[in-house]
Coordinates of C-alpha atoms in Angstrom, one line a residue:
X1 CA -106.8 -10.1 -97.5
X2 CA -106.0 -12.1 -100.7
X3 CA -107.6 -12.8 -104.0
X4 CA -110.9 -14.1 -102.5
X5 CA -111.4 -10.8 -100.8
X6 CA -111.7 -8.8 -104.0
X7 CA -114.8 -7.4 -105.5
X8 CA -115.0 -7.6 -109.3
X9 CA -117.4 -6.9 -112.0
X10 CA -118.5 -9.9 -113.9
X11 CA -117.2 -10.2 -117.5
X12 CA -119.7 -12.5 -118.9
X13 CA -121.5 -9.8 -120.9
X14 CA -118.3 -8.3 -122.3
X15 CA -118.8 -4.9 -123.9
X16 CA -122.2 -4.4 -122.0
X17 CA -121.4 -0.8 -121.3
X18 CA -120.4 0.0 -124.8
X19 CA -123.5 -1.8 -126.3
X20 CA -126.2 0.4 -124.3
X21 CA -126.2 4.1 -124.5
X22 CA -127.2 6.1 -121.5
X23 CA -130.0 7.6 -123.4
X24 CA -131.4 4.2 -124.2
X25 CA -131.1 3.0 -120.7
X26 CA -132.9 6.1 -119.4
X27 CA -135.7 5.5 -122.0
X28 CA -136.1 2.0 -120.5
X29 CA -136.1 3.3 -117.0
X30 CA -138.6 6.0 -117.7
X31 CA -140.9 3.2 -119.4
X32 CA -140.7 1.2 -116.1
X33 CA -141.8 4.2 -114.1
X34 CA -144.6 4.9 -116.4
X35 CA -145.8 1.3 -116.2
X36 CA -145.5 1.4 -112.3
X37 CA -147.0 4.7 -112.0
X38 CA -150.6 3.3 -110.8
X39 CA -150.5 2.3 -107.2
X40 CA -153.4 -0.1 -107.4
X41 CA -153.7 -2.6 -110.3
X42 CA -157.2 -2.9 -112.1
X43 CA -159.1 -5.9 -110.7
X44 CA -158.4 -9.1 -113.0
X45 CA -155.6 -7.4 -114.5
X46 CA -152.7 -7.9 -112.0
X47 CA -151.1 -10.7 -114.0
X48 CA -151.1 -8.9 -117.1
X49 CA -149.6 -5.8 -115.5
X50 CA -147.0 -8.0 -113.7
X51 CA -146.0 -9.6 -117.1
X52 CA -145.5 -6.2 -118.7
X53 CA -143.4 -4.9 -115.9
X54 CA -141.4 -8.1 -115.9
X55 CA -140.9 -7.8 -119.5
X56 CA -139.3 -4.4 -119.3
X57 CA -137.2 -5.4 -116.6
X58 CA -135.9 -8.4 -118.4
X59 CA -135.1 -6.1 -121.2
X60 CA -133.0 -4.0 -118.8
X61 CA -131.4 -7.0 -117.2
X62 CA -130.3 -8.4 -120.6
X63 CA -128.6 -5.0 -121.3
X64 CA -126.9 -5.0 -117.9
X65 CA -125.6 -8.5 -118.2
X66 CA -122.1 -8.6 -116.9
X67 CA -122.2 -5.5 -114.8
X68 CA -123.3 -6.8 -111.6
X69 CA -120.7 -6.8 -108.7
X70 CA -119.7 -10.1 -107.3
X71 CA -116.9 -11.7 -105.3
X72 CA -114.6 -14.3 -106.2
X73 CA -115.2 -17.8 -104.7
X74 CA -118.2 -19.2 -102.7
X75 CA -119.6 -17.7 -99.7
X76 CA -118.4 -20.3 -97.5
X77 CA -114.9 -19.4 -98.4
X78 CA -115.3 -16.4 -96.2
X79 CA -116.8 -18.1 -93.3
X80 CA -113.4 -18.2 -91.3
X81 CA -113.0 -14.5 -92.1
X82 CA -116.5 -13.7 -90.7
X83 CA -115.8 -15.8 -87.5
X84 CA -112.4 -13.9 -87.0
X85 CA -113.9 -10.5 -87.7
X86 CA -116.8 -11.2 -85.2
X87 CA -114.5 -12.5 -82.5
X88 CA -112.1 -9.6 -82.8
X89 CA -115.0 -7.1 -82.5
X90 CA -116.7 -8.6 -79.3
X91 CA -119.2 -11.1 -80.7
X92 CA -119.5 -14.6 -79.4
X93 CA -118.1 -17.3 -81.6
X94 CA -117.7 -20.3 -79.3
X95 CA -119.9 -23.2 -79.0
X96 CA -121.1 -23.2 -82.8
X97 CA -119.9 -23.2 -86.3
X98 CA -121.3 -22.5 -89.6
X99 CA -122.3 -25.6 -91.5
X100 CA -124.4 -26.6 -94.6
X101 CA -127.3 -28.6 -93.8
X102 CA -129.1 -31.0 -96.6
X103 CA -132.5 -29.4 -96.7
X104 CA -132.0 -25.9 -95.3
X105 CA -128.9 -24.6 -96.4
X106 CA -126.4 -23.0 -94.1
X107 CA -127.1 -22.5 -90.5
X108 CA -125.4 -22.9 -87.0
X109 CA -124.3 -26.2 -85.7
X110 CA -123.6 -26.7 -81.9
X111 CA -119.9 -27.8 -81.1
X112 CA -120.9 -28.6 -77.6
X113 CA -124.0 -29.3 -75.5
X114 CA -126.2 -25.9 -75.2
X115 CA -128.9 -25.9 -72.6
X116 CA -132.3 -24.3 -73.1
X117 CA -132.3 -20.6 -72.1
X118 CA -128.5 -20.5 -72.1
X119 CA -127.1 -17.3 -73.6
X120 CA -125.1 -18.7 -76.4
X121 CA -124.8 -15.8 -79.0
X122 CA -124.3 -12.1 -78.7
X123 CA -123.5 -9.5 -81.4
X124 CA -122.4 -6.0 -80.3
X125 CA -124.0 -2.9 -82.0
X126 CA -120.6 -2.1 -83.7
X127 CA -121.2 -5.2 -85.9
X128 CA -124.5 -4.2 -87.0
X129 CA -125.4 -2.6 -90.2
X130 CA -128.2 -0.1 -89.2
X131 CA -130.1 2.9 -90.5
X132 CA -127.8 4.9 -88.3
X133 CA -124.6 3.5 -89.6
X134 CA -126.2 4.2 -93.1
X135 CA -126.6 7.9 -92.1
X136 CA -123.0 8.2 -91.2
X137 CA -121.6 6.6 -94.2
X138 CA -121.1 7.7 -97.8
X139 CA -124.8 7.5 -98.3
X140 CA -125.4 10.2 -95.7
X141 CA -125.5 13.0 -98.0
X142 CA -128.2 11.6 -100.3
X143 CA -130.1 10.3 -97.2
X144 CA -130.5 13.9 -95.8
X145 CA -132.2 15.1 -99.1
X146 CA -134.3 12.0 -100.2
X147 CA -137.6 11.6 -98.4
X148 CA -137.9 8.0 -99.5
X149 CA -134.7 6.8 -97.9
X150 CA -135.7 8.9 -94.9
X151 CA -139.1 7.1 -94.6
X152 CA -138.2 3.8 -95.6
X153 CA -135.4 2.2 -93.5
X154 CA -135.4 -1.0 -95.4
X155 CA -134.6 0.8 -98.5
X156 CA -131.8 2.8 -96.7
X157 CA -130.3 -0.5 -95.5
X158 CA -130.4 -1.9 -99.1
X159 CA -128.4 1.0 -100.4
X160 CA -126.1 0.9 -97.3
X161 CA -125.3 -2.8 -98.1
X162 CA -124.7 -2.1 -101.9
X163 CA -122.3 0.9 -101.1
X164 CA -120.4 -1.0 -98.5
X165 CA -120.1 -4.1 -100.9
X166 CA -118.5 -2.0 -103.5
X167 CA -115.9 -0.4 -101.1
X168 CA -113.0 -2.8 -100.7
X169 CA -112.2 -1.2 -97.5
X170 CA -115.6 -1.5 -95.8
X171 CA -115.6 -2.6 -92.1
X172 CA -118.6 -4.9 -92.9
X173 CA -116.9 -6.7 -96.0
X174 CA -116.3 -9.9 -93.9
X175 CA -120.0 -10.1 -93.3
X176 CA -121.1 -9.0 -96.8
X177 CA -119.1 -11.5 -98.4
X178 CA -120.9 -14.4 -96.7
X179 CA -124.4 -13.3 -97.7
X180 CA -126.2 -15.5 -100.4
X181 CA -125.7 -14.4 -103.9
X182 CA -129.1 -14.9 -104.6
X183 CA -132.4 -15.9 -102.8
X184 CA -135.5 -17.8 -103.1
X185 CA -137.9 -15.0 -102.5
X186 CA -140.6 -14.6 -105.4
X187 CA -138.4 -11.8 -106.8
X188 CA -136.3 -14.7 -108.1
X189 CA -138.9 -16.9 -109.4
X190 CA -139.2 -17.4 -113.1
X191 CA -142.5 -16.6 -114.8
X192 CA -143.7 -20.1 -114.9
X193 CA -142.8 -20.7 -111.2
X194 CA -144.9 -17.5 -110.3
X195 CA -147.9 -19.2 -111.9
X196 CA -147.9 -21.9 -109.3
X197 CA -148.7 -19.1 -106.6
X198 CA -151.8 -18.1 -108.7
X199 CA -155.0 -18.0 -106.5
X200 CA -152.9 -18.3 -103.2
X201 CA -153.2 -15.4 -100.7
X202 CA -149.6 -14.6 -101.5
X203 CA -150.1 -13.7 -105.2
X204 CA -151.1 -10.1 -104.7
X205 CA -148.1 -9.5 -102.3
X206 CA -145.8 -11.1 -105.0
X207 CA -147.0 -8.8 -107.8
X208 CA -146.8 -5.8 -105.3
X209 CA -143.3 -6.8 -104.3
X210 CA -142.1 -7.0 -108.0
X211 CA -143.9 -3.8 -109.0
X212 CA -142.4 -1.8 -106.1
X213 CA -139.0 -3.1 -106.6
X214 CA -139.1 -2.2 -110.2
X215 CA -140.4 1.3 -109.4
X216 CA -137.9 1.9 -106.8
X217 CA -135.1 0.6 -108.9
X218 CA -136.1 2.9 -111.7
X219 CA -136.6 5.9 -109.4
X220 CA -133.3 5.4 -107.7
X221 CA -131.5 4.7 -111.1
X222 CA -132.4 8.3 -112.1
X223 CA -131.4 9.7 -108.7
X224 CA -127.9 8.1 -109.0
X225 CA -127.3 9.2 -112.4
X226 CA -128.6 12.7 -111.9
X227 CA -128.5 13.8 -108.1
X228 CA -125.7 15.8 -107.1
X229 CA -125.6 14.1 -103.7
X230 CA -125.3 10.6 -105.4
X231 CA -122.0 11.7 -107.3
X232 CA -119.9 10.0 -104.4
X233 CA -121.8 6.8 -104.2
X234 CA -119.8 3.8 -105.8
X235 CA -122.9 3.0 -107.8
X236 CA -123.1 5.2 -110.6
X237 CA -121.0 3.0 -113.2
X238 CA -122.8 -0.2 -112.0
X239 CA -126.2 -0.1 -110.5
X240 CA -128.1 -2.9 -111.9
X241 CA -131.5 -4.2 -111.4
X242 CA -129.8 -7.4 -110.2
X243 CA -127.8 -5.6 -107.7
X244 CA -130.9 -3.9 -106.2
X245 CA -132.8 -7.1 -106.1
X246 CA -130.0 -8.7 -104.1
X247 CA -129.8 -5.9 -101.7
X248 CA -133.7 -5.6 -101.0
X249 CA -133.8 -9.4 -100.8
X250 CA -130.8 -9.6 -98.3
X251 CA -132.6 -6.9 -96.2
X252 CA -136.1 -8.4 -96.6
X253 CA -134.9 -11.9 -95.3
X254 CA -132.5 -10.5 -92.7
X255 CA -133.6 -7.2 -91.2
X256 CA -134.8 -6.8 -87.7
X257 CA -135.7 -4.1 -85.1
X258 CA -133.2 -3.0 -82.5
X259 CA -133.6 0.1 -79.9
X260 CA -131.4 2.9 -80.9
X261 CA -128.4 3.7 -78.6
X262 CA -130.4 5.8 -76.2
X263 CA -133.4 3.4 -76.3
X264 CA -136.0 6.0 -77.2
X265 CA -137.2 4.5 -80.5
X266 CA -136.4 1.4 -82.6
X267 CA -134.4 1.1 -85.8
X268 CA -133.8 -1.4 -88.6
X269 CA -130.4 -3.6 -88.4
X270 CA -128.6 -6.5 -90.2
X271 CA -127.1 -8.7 -87.5
X272 CA -124.3 -10.8 -88.5
X273 CA -124.0 -14.5 -87.4
X274 CA -127.4 -14.3 -85.7
X275 CA -128.9 -14.1 -89.0
X276 CA -127.4 -17.6 -89.9
X277 CA -129.9 -19.3 -87.7
X278 CA -132.8 -21.1 -89.2
X279 CA -136.3 -21.2 -88.0
X280 CA -138.4 -23.8 -86.0
X281 CA -141.7 -23.6 -84.0
X282 CA -141.2 -22.2 -80.5
X283 CA -140.9 -18.8 -78.7
X284 CA -138.7 -15.7 -79.5
X285 CA -135.6 -15.9 -77.6
X286 CA -133.7 -13.0 -78.9
X287 CA -133.5 -9.6 -77.2
X288 CA -131.5 -6.5 -77.0
X289 CA -129.4 -5.7 -74.1
X290 CA -129.1 -1.9 -73.8
X291 CA -126.7 -1.9 -70.8
X292 CA -124.1 -4.0 -72.7
X293 CA -125.4 -2.5 -76.0
X294 CA -125.6 -5.8 -77.8
X295 CA -128.0 -8.1 -79.4
X296 CA -128.3 -11.4 -77.3
X297 CA -130.0 -14.8 -78.0
X298 CA -130.7 -17.6 -75.7
X299 CA -131.2 -21.3 -76.6
X300 CA -134.7 -22.2 -77.7
X301 CA -134.3 -25.7 -76.3
X302 CA -131.4 -28.1 -75.3
X303 CA -129.1 -28.7 -78.4
X304 CA -126.7 -31.6 -78.3
X305 CA -123.3 -31.4 -79.9
X306 CA -123.6 -31.8 -83.6
X307 CA -127.3 -30.6 -83.7
X308 CA -128.5 -27.5 -85.8
X309 CA -129.2 -24.6 -83.4
X310 CA -132.7 -23.1 -84.5
X311 CA -134.5 -20.0 -83.5
X312 CA -137.9 -18.9 -83.7
X313 CA -138.8 -16.0 -86.2
X314 CA -142.3 -15.2 -85.0
X315 CA -146.0 -16.4 -85.6
X316 CA -145.9 -16.2 -89.3
X317 CA -148.0 -18.1 -91.9
X318 CA -146.3 -19.8 -94.8
X319 CA -147.5 -17.1 -97.2
X320 CA -145.4 -14.7 -95.2
X321 CA -142.4 -17.1 -95.1
X322 CA -142.7 -17.6 -99.0
X323 CA -142.9 -14.0 -99.6
X324 CA -140.5 -12.6 -97.1
X325 CA -138.0 -15.3 -96.5
X326 CA -138.1 -17.6 -99.4
X327 CA -138.9 -21.0 -97.8
X328 CA -142.0 -23.0 -96.9
X329 CA -142.0 -24.3 -93.3
X330 CA -143.4 -27.8 -92.8
X331 CA -145.6 -28.2 -90.0
X332 CA -146.0 -24.5 -89.2
X333 CA -148.0 -24.3 -85.9
X334 CA -149.0 -20.7 -86.8
X335 CA -150.3 -21.1 -90.3
X336 CA -153.4 -19.5 -91.2
X337 CA -155.6 -18.1 -94.0
X338 CA -156.8 -14.4 -93.8
X339 CA -160.3 -13.5 -94.2
X340 CA -161.6 -10.0 -94.5
X341 CA -165.0 -9.5 -93.0
X342 CA -167.1 -6.3 -92.2
X343 CA -170.5 -5.1 -91.3
X344 CA -172.2 -3.6 -94.4
X345 CA -173.1 0.1 -93.8
X346 CA -176.4 -1.0 -95.6
X347 CA -177.4 -3.3 -92.9
X348 CA -180.3 -1.7 -91.0
X349 CA -178.7 -2.7 -87.7
X350 CA -175.4 -1.3 -88.6
X351 CA -175.4 1.2 -86.0
X352 CA -176.2 -1.1 -83.2
X353 CA -173.7 -3.7 -84.3
X354 CA -170.9 -0.9 -84.8
X355 CA -171.7 0.2 -81.1
X356 CA -171.4 -3.3 -79.7
X357 CA -168.2 -4.0 -81.6
X358 CA -166.7 -0.7 -80.6
X359 CA -167.4 -1.5 -76.8
X360 CA -165.6 -4.7 -77.5
X361 CA -162.7 -3.2 -79.1
X362 CA -163.2 -4.6 -82.5
X363 CA -163.7 -2.7 -85.8
X364 CA -166.6 -3.0 -87.9
X365 CA -164.4 -4.2 -90.9
X366 CA -161.1 -6.0 -90.4
X367 CA -158.8 -9.0 -91.5
X368 CA -159.1 -12.1 -89.3
X369 CA -157.6 -15.4 -89.6
X370 CA -158.7 -19.0 -90.0
X371 CA -156.1 -21.1 -88.0
X372 CA -154.6 -24.4 -89.0
X373 CA -155.1 -25.4 -85.4
X374 CA -158.3 -26.2 -83.6
X375 CA -160.5 -23.9 -82.9
X376 CA -159.8 -22.3 -86.2
X377 CA -160.9 -19.1 -85.1
X378 CA -159.6 -16.5 -82.4
X379 CA -161.8 -15.2 -79.5
X380 CA -161.8 -11.8 -81.4
X381 CA -163.1 -13.4 -84.5
X382 CA -165.7 -15.4 -82.5
X383 CA -166.9 -12.0 -80.8
X384 CA -167.0 -10.3 -84.3
X385 CA -169.2 -13.1 -85.8
X386 CA -171.6 -13.1 -82.9
X387 CA -172.2 -9.5 -83.2
X388 CA -172.5 -9.9 -86.8
X389 CA -175.1 -12.3 -86.6
X390 CA -177.1 -10.7 -83.8
X391 CA -180.7 -10.0 -84.0
X392 CA -182.1 -6.6 -83.0
X393 CA -183.3 -7.8 -79.6
X394 CA -179.9 -9.5 -78.9
X395 CA -178.0 -6.2 -79.8
X396 CA -180.3 -4.2 -77.3
X397 CA -179.5 -6.8 -74.6
X398 CA -175.8 -6.2 -75.1
X399 CA -176.3 -2.2 -75.1
X400 CA -178.9 -1.5 -72.5
X401 CA -180.0 -4.8 -71.1
X402 CA -179.2 -6.1 -67.7
X403 CA -175.4 -7.0 -67.1
X404 CA -174.8 -5.5 -70.5
X405 CA -171.2 -4.9 -69.7
X406 CA -170.7 -8.7 -68.8
X407 CA -172.2 -9.6 -72.1
X408 CA -169.7 -7.7 -73.9
X409 CA -166.8 -9.3 -71.9
X410 CA -168.0 -12.9 -72.8
X411 CA -168.6 -12.2 -76.6
X412 CA -165.3 -13.9 -77.3
X413 CA -165.7 -16.8 -74.8
X414 CA -166.9 -20.0 -76.6
X415 CA -168.5 -21.2 -73.3
X416 CA -171.2 -18.3 -73.2
X417 CA -173.2 -18.3 -76.5
X418 CA -175.4 -15.3 -77.1
X419 CA -178.1 -17.8 -78.0
X420 CA -178.3 -21.2 -79.7
X421 CA -179.8 -19.4 -82.9
X422 CA -176.8 -16.9 -82.9
X423 CA -174.4 -19.7 -82.9
X424 CA -176.2 -21.8 -85.7
X425 CA -176.1 -18.5 -88.0
X426 CA -172.4 -17.6 -87.1
X427 CA -171.2 -21.1 -87.8
X428 CA -173.4 -21.3 -91.0
X429 CA -172.1 -18.1 -92.3
X430 CA -168.4 -19.1 -91.5
X431 CA -169.0 -22.5 -93.3
X432 CA -170.5 -20.7 -96.4
X433 CA -167.5 -18.2 -96.4
X434 CA -164.8 -20.7 -96.1
X435 CA -166.3 -22.9 -98.9
X436 CA -166.5 -19.8 -101.3
X437 CA -162.9 -19.2 -100.6
X438 CA -162.0 -22.8 -101.6
X439 CA -163.7 -22.4 -104.8
X440 CA -161.4 -19.6 -105.8
X441 CA -158.4 -22.0 -106.2
X442 CA -157.8 -23.4 -109.5
X443 CA -156.7 -27.0 -108.3
X444 CA -157.8 -29.4 -105.7
X445 CA -156.0 -30.8 -102.7
X446 CA -155.7 -33.9 -104.7
X447 CA -154.3 -32.1 -107.6
X448 CA -151.5 -30.5 -105.7
X449 CA -150.6 -33.6 -103.8
X450 CA -150.1 -35.6 -107.0
X451 CA -147.9 -32.7 -108.4
X452 CA -145.9 -32.7 -105.3
X453 CA -145.4 -36.7 -105.6
X454 CA -144.4 -36.3 -109.3
X455 CA -140.9 -34.8 -108.3
X456 CA -140.9 -32.8 -111.4
X457 CA -141.2 -29.3 -109.8
X458 CA -138.4 -26.8 -109.3
X459 CA -137.7 -25.6 -105.7
X460 CA -139.7 -22.4 -106.4
X461 CA -142.6 -24.2 -108.1
X462 CA -142.7 -26.7 -105.1
X463 CA -143.1 -23.9 -102.8
X464 CA -145.9 -22.3 -104.6
X465 CA -147.8 -25.7 -104.8
X466 CA -147.1 -26.5 -101.0
X467 CA -148.6 -23.1 -100.2
X468 CA -151.7 -23.3 -102.0
X469 CA -152.1 -26.9 -100.7
X470 CA -151.8 -26.0 -97.2
X471 CA -154.1 -22.9 -97.6
X472 CA -156.9 -25.2 -99.1
X473 CA -156.3 -27.6 -96.0
X474 CA -156.7 -24.8 -93.6
X475 CA -159.9 -23.9 -95.3
X476 CA -161.3 -27.5 -95.5
X477 CA -160.7 -27.8 -91.7
X478 CA -162.5 -24.5 -91.1
X479 CA -165.6 -25.9 -93.3
X480 CA -165.5 -29.0 -91.2
X481 CA -165.2 -27.3 -87.9
X482 CA -167.9 -24.8 -88.7
X483 CA -170.2 -27.5 -90.1
X484 CA -169.7 -29.7 -86.8
X485 CA -170.4 -26.7 -84.6
X486 CA -173.4 -25.7 -86.8
X487 CA -174.6 -29.4 -86.3
X488 CA -174.0 -29.4 -82.6
X489 CA -175.9 -26.1 -81.8
X490 CA -178.8 -27.0 -84.0
X491 CA -179.2 -30.1 -81.8
X492 CA -178.8 -28.2 -78.6
X493 CA -181.6 -25.8 -79.7
X494 CA -183.8 -28.8 -80.9
X495 CA -183.2 -30.4 -77.5
X496 CA -184.1 -27.1 -75.6
X497 CA -180.9 -27.0 -73.7
X498 CA -180.5 -23.9 -71.4
X499 CA -178.0 -21.6 -72.2
X500 CA -174.9 -21.5 -69.8
X501 CA -174.9 -19.0 -67.0
X502 CA -172.3 -16.3 -66.8
X503 CA -170.1 -16.8 -63.6
X504 CA -167.5 -13.9 -63.2
X505 CA -165.1 -16.4 -61.6
X506 CA -164.7 -18.5 -64.8
X507 CA -164.7 -15.8 -67.6
X508 CA -162.1 -15.9 -70.4
X509 CA -161.5 -12.6 -71.8
X510 CA -160.7 -11.5 -75.4
X511 CA -157.3 -11.9 -76.6
X512 CA -155.0 -9.1 -75.2
X513 CA -154.0 -7.2 -78.2
X514 CA -151.5 -5.4 -76.1
X515 CA -149.5 -8.6 -74.9
X516 CA -146.4 -7.3 -76.2
X517 CA -146.4 -4.6 -73.6
X518 CA -145.6 -7.4 -71.1
X519 CA -142.7 -8.9 -72.9
X520 CA -139.0 -7.7 -72.5
X521 CA -137.8 -5.7 -75.4
X522 CA -137.1 -8.3 -77.8
X523 CA -136.3 -8.4 -81.7
X524 CA -140.2 -8.6 -82.5
X525 CA -141.9 -9.7 -85.5
X526 CA -142.3 -6.6 -87.8
X527 CA -145.4 -8.1 -89.3
X528 CA -147.8 -7.0 -86.5
X529 CA -150.7 -6.6 -88.8
X530 CA -152.1 -3.3 -87.7
X531 CA -148.6 -1.7 -87.2
X532 CA -147.5 -2.8 -90.4
X533 CA -150.4 -1.8 -92.3
X534 CA -150.2 1.7 -90.9
X535 CA -146.4 2.0 -91.5
X536 CA -146.5 0.6 -95.0
X537 CA -149.4 2.7 -96.0
X538 CA -147.6 5.8 -94.7
X539 CA -144.3 4.7 -96.5
X540 CA -146.0 3.9 -99.7
X541 CA -147.6 7.4 -99.7
X542 CA -144.4 9.1 -99.2
X543 CA -142.9 7.1 -101.9
X544 CA -145.4 8.2 -104.5
X545 CA -145.4 11.6 -103.3
X546 CA -141.6 11.8 -103.6
X547 CA -141.6 10.5 -107.3
X548 CA -144.3 12.8 -108.2
X549 CA -142.4 15.7 -106.6
X550 CA -139.4 15.0 -108.5
X551 CA -141.3 15.1 -111.9
X552 CA -141.1 11.4 -112.3
X553 CA -144.1 9.0 -112.5
X554 CA -144.7 6.6 -110.1
X555 CA -150.2 -0.2 -102.1
X556 CA -151.2 -2.9 -98.3
X557 CA -154.8 -2.9 -98.5
X558 CA -156.1 -4.5 -101.9
X559 CA -158.5 -7.3 -101.4
X560 CA -158.1 -10.7 -102.8
X561 CA -160.2 -13.9 -102.0
X562 CA -161.6 -11.9 -99.2
X563 CA -158.2 -11.0 -97.7
X564 CA -155.9 -8.1 -97.3
X565 CA -152.4 -8.3 -98.7
X566 CA -149.7 -8.5 -96.3
X567 CA -147.1 -6.1 -97.8
X568 CA -147.1 -3.6 -100.5
X569 CA -143.6 -2.5 -100.0
X570 CA -140.7 -4.1 -102.1
X571 CA -139.1 -4.5 -98.7
X572 CA -141.6 -5.7 -96.3
X573 CA -140.7 -4.5 -92.8
X574 CA -139.8 -8.1 -91.9
X575 CA -138.3 -9.9 -88.9
X576 CA -135.5 -12.6 -88.9
X577 CA -133.7 -14.5 -91.6
X578 CA -134.2 -16.7 -94.5
X579 CA -133.8 -20.6 -94.6
X580 CA -131.5 -21.8 -97.2
X581 CA -128.8 -19.7 -95.8

């Protein structure tokens, strides 16, 4: 395969192994586990804890300098080998080529005209790296005995990737050699670059992501050095933090869900070629064909020869893109800011409000979103706010009054207010809440625009500033929209306008939370809020339990700025790929 196919160990840190004794490294590893033992940081001390953990990790990285496994040459040197390997194993390789684009890194360029909805890319299961292929690899023995690997497919994939990268005869080497050597996720930010994310809704995810990555690395470092089933892994002599960071970032930016061979459940996979596509607004156009046992992607739109071929990663906010994919997407039609709201149990009307919400299928406490588009709130949030602001008499009308069922159905319909007074209250409340969230930011919109115009920011710092800028712009729009609605309904109350009457023929129901059931089996966004929250909470519990049971020391529900963090796992169960390929 030639010189460029070889795996080598960096020599920049000559003598690194001799300079660090196993005991010294184990002491540092134990210190990291100790520092990461508390799953929830004390409020107001997250930054301090982050710096402490980062300091320990940097000490480890310094001692491991020169030990990470790398490939000769540049990743693009291996693109022809990737295409040949993919073609020989049944993937489509016609109609596009791998190209570097000025602002987005590597992606797919059309070499012919491709029509919208045309099937242009397919990748058979044989080429995919999955949790199942990991279990059938050298990792299988350890997987069968380690509950963390069993519970967290993303970490299993990361170790699968590391083991295959270290094997010069790996089937997947033509793919692995084309992966980036580093990423633009916050795991790669410098300390001063992370500062630019302070006050954003991403910051707590950034802290959790780093903390969990450090904890997992320290835990598995001990496992690799001491567990009998890890003795066959090609990692014992060189398992660095940088290696683990690379592997978890590769998985985090690229993993997706596919069905297992029998179609009975889903599993996680890395999908060569397809993961080179960059993101744009649109609809998900990738699915899995169980009959042909392959991932298939149809064109999102017409692409002319020479144009970049884009896919749609899902309805993600820019906070999610920055945290999990390492890029900021301009003009994101699905951008939003999260807002946590709940009915206080000390509210004397709590029981009645809880019952009305239950009948509408809405929890008494939840994370909602303020959207960049108009209207800024969803039907579900509108329904929640209406109930939240109801008087006792209005609550009774929705529980035992005439047409109570009809009234429940129209809670999320903007055309049928509960009352003018209720509308005034809910928009007044939302205006105040969004205004308070705005005040938590340390800079103004004008400050951030000046910073970006200065051109003095690094790529990572610029991502942070853009993120906090768009969050403030969303909140400002929400404040204005709420203010406009408050004034509108105040005028309608003052003018004595009659309330619109409900007509069954023109009712608009609440958003269908089960809309995905109407879709074909596709590679869906893994960040479904409720599913992800449940799964990550389960995974995190298992992680802490496993570490405790092994005698070692060791969250997605911490609150910040009235929001819930998106992911407490070092490897968020994330969909699709990363920009800057």
